[in-house]
mmCIF file of C-alpha atoms in Angstrom:
data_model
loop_
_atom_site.group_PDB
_atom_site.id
_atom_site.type_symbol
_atom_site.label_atom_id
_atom_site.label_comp_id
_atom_site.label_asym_id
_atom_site.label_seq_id
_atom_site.Cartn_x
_atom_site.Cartn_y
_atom_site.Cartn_z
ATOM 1 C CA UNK A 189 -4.177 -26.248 -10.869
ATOM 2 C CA UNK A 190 -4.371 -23.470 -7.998
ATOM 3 C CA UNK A 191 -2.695 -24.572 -4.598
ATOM 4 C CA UNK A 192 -3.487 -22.802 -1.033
ATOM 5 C CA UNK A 193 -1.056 -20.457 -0.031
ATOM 6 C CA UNK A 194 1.806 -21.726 1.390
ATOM 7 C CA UNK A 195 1.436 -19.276 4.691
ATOM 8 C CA UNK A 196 -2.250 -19.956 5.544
ATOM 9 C CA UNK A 197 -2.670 -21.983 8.562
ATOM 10 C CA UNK A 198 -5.929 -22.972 9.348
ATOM 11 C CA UNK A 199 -8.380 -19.664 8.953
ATOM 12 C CA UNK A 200 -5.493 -17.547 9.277
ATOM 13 C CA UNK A 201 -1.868 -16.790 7.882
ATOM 14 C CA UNK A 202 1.566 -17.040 9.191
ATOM 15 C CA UNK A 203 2.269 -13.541 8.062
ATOM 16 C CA UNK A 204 -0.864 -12.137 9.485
ATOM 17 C CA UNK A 205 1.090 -9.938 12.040
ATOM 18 C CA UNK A 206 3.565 -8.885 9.252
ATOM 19 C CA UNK A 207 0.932 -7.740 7.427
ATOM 20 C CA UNK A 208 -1.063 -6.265 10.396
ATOM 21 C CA UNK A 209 1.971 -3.828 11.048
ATOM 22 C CA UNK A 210 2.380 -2.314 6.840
ATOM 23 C CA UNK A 211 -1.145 -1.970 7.196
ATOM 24 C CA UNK A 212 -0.835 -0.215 10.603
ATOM 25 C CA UNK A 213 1.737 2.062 9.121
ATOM 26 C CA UNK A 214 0.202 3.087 5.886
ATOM 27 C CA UNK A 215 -3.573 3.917 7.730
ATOM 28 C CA UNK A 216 -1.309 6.171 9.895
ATOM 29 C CA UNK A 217 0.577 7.444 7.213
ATOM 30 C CA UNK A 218 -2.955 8.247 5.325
ATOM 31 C CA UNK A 219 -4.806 9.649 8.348
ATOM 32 C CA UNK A 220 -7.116 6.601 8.234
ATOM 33 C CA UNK A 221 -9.157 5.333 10.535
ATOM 34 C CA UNK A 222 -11.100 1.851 11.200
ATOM 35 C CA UNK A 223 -13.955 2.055 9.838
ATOM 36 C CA UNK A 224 -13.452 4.541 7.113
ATOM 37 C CA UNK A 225 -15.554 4.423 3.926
ATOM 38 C CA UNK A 226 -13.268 5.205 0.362
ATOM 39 C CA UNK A 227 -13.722 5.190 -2.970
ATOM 40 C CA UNK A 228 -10.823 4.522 -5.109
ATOM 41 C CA UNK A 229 -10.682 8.173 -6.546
ATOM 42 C CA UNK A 230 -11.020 9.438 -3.060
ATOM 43 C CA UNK A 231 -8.075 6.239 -1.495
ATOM 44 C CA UNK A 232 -5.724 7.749 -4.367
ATOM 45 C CA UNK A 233 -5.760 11.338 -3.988
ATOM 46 C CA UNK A 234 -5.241 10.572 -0.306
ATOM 47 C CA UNK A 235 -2.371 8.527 -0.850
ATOM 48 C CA UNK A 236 -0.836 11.552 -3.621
ATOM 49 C CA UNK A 237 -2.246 14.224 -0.751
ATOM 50 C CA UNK A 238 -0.188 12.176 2.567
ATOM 51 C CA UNK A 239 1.989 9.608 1.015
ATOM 52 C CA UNK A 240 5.109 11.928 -0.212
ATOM 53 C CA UNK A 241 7.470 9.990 -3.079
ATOM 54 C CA UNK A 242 10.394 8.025 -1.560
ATOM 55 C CA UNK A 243 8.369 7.585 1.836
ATOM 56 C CA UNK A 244 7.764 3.674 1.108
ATOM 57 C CA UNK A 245 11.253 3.240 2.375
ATOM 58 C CA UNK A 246 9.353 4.065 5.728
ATOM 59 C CA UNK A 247 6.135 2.629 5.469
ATOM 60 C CA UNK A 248 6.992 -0.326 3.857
ATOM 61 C CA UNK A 249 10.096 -2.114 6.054
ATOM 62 C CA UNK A 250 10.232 -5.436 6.041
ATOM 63 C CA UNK A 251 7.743 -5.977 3.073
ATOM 64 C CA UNK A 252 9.156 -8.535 0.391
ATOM 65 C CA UNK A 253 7.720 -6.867 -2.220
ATOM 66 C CA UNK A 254 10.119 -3.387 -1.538
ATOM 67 C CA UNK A 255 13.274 -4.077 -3.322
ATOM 68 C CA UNK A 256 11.455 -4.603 -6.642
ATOM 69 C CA UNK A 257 10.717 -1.289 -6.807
ATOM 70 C CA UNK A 258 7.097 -1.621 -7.854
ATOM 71 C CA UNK A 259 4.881 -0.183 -5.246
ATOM 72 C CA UNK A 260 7.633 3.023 -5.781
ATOM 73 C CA UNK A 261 6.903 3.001 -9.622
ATOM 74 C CA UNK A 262 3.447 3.287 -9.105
ATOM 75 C CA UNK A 263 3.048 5.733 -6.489
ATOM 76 C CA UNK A 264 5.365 8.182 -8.737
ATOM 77 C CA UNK A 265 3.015 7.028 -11.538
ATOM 78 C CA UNK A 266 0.190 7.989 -9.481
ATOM 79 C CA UNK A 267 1.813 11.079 -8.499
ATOM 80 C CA UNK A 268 2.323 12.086 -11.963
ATOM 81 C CA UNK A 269 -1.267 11.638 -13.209
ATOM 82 C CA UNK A 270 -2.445 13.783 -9.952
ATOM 83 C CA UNK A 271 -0.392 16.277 -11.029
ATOM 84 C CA UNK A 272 -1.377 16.152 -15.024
ATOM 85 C CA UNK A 273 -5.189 16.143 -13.456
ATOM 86 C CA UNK A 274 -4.658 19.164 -11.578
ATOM 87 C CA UNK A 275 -3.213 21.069 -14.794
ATOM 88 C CA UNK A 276 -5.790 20.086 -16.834
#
């Protein structure tokens, strides 16, 4: 059995300015703009091209999901296959 989440209240979310400002931070952080059109091959290689390993320290304050090290993981993973790409 699914429940709502536990942070939606009414047609919005109780973290919706949390959330507002990472998102703020990482368009900045990837020269995007509202409005702008990606597709995922073109959202990664700007993320490897403006989003620099051990910058989600930055971006990413106050996100819950930080300290587990995940997001980190897979931006070095994504990092690395750039990088293999490139050689190949």
């Amino acid at each position: 059995m699914r429940a709502p989440c536990p942070h939606k209240r009414g047609q919005s979310c109780e973290k919706a300015a949390k959330i507002a400002a990472l998102d703020t931070r990482h368009a900045r952080a990837s020269s995007l703009a509202d409005g702008d059109c990606l597709t995922w091959s073109g959202a990664q290689a700007r993320i490897v091209a403006h989003v620099p390993l051990g910058s989600l320290a930055q971006f990413c304050v106050g996100c819950q999901w930080l300290e587990l090290g995940l997001c980190e993981a897979a931006l070095s993973e994504l990092h690395t296959s750039h990088t293999e790409k490139g050689r190949g």
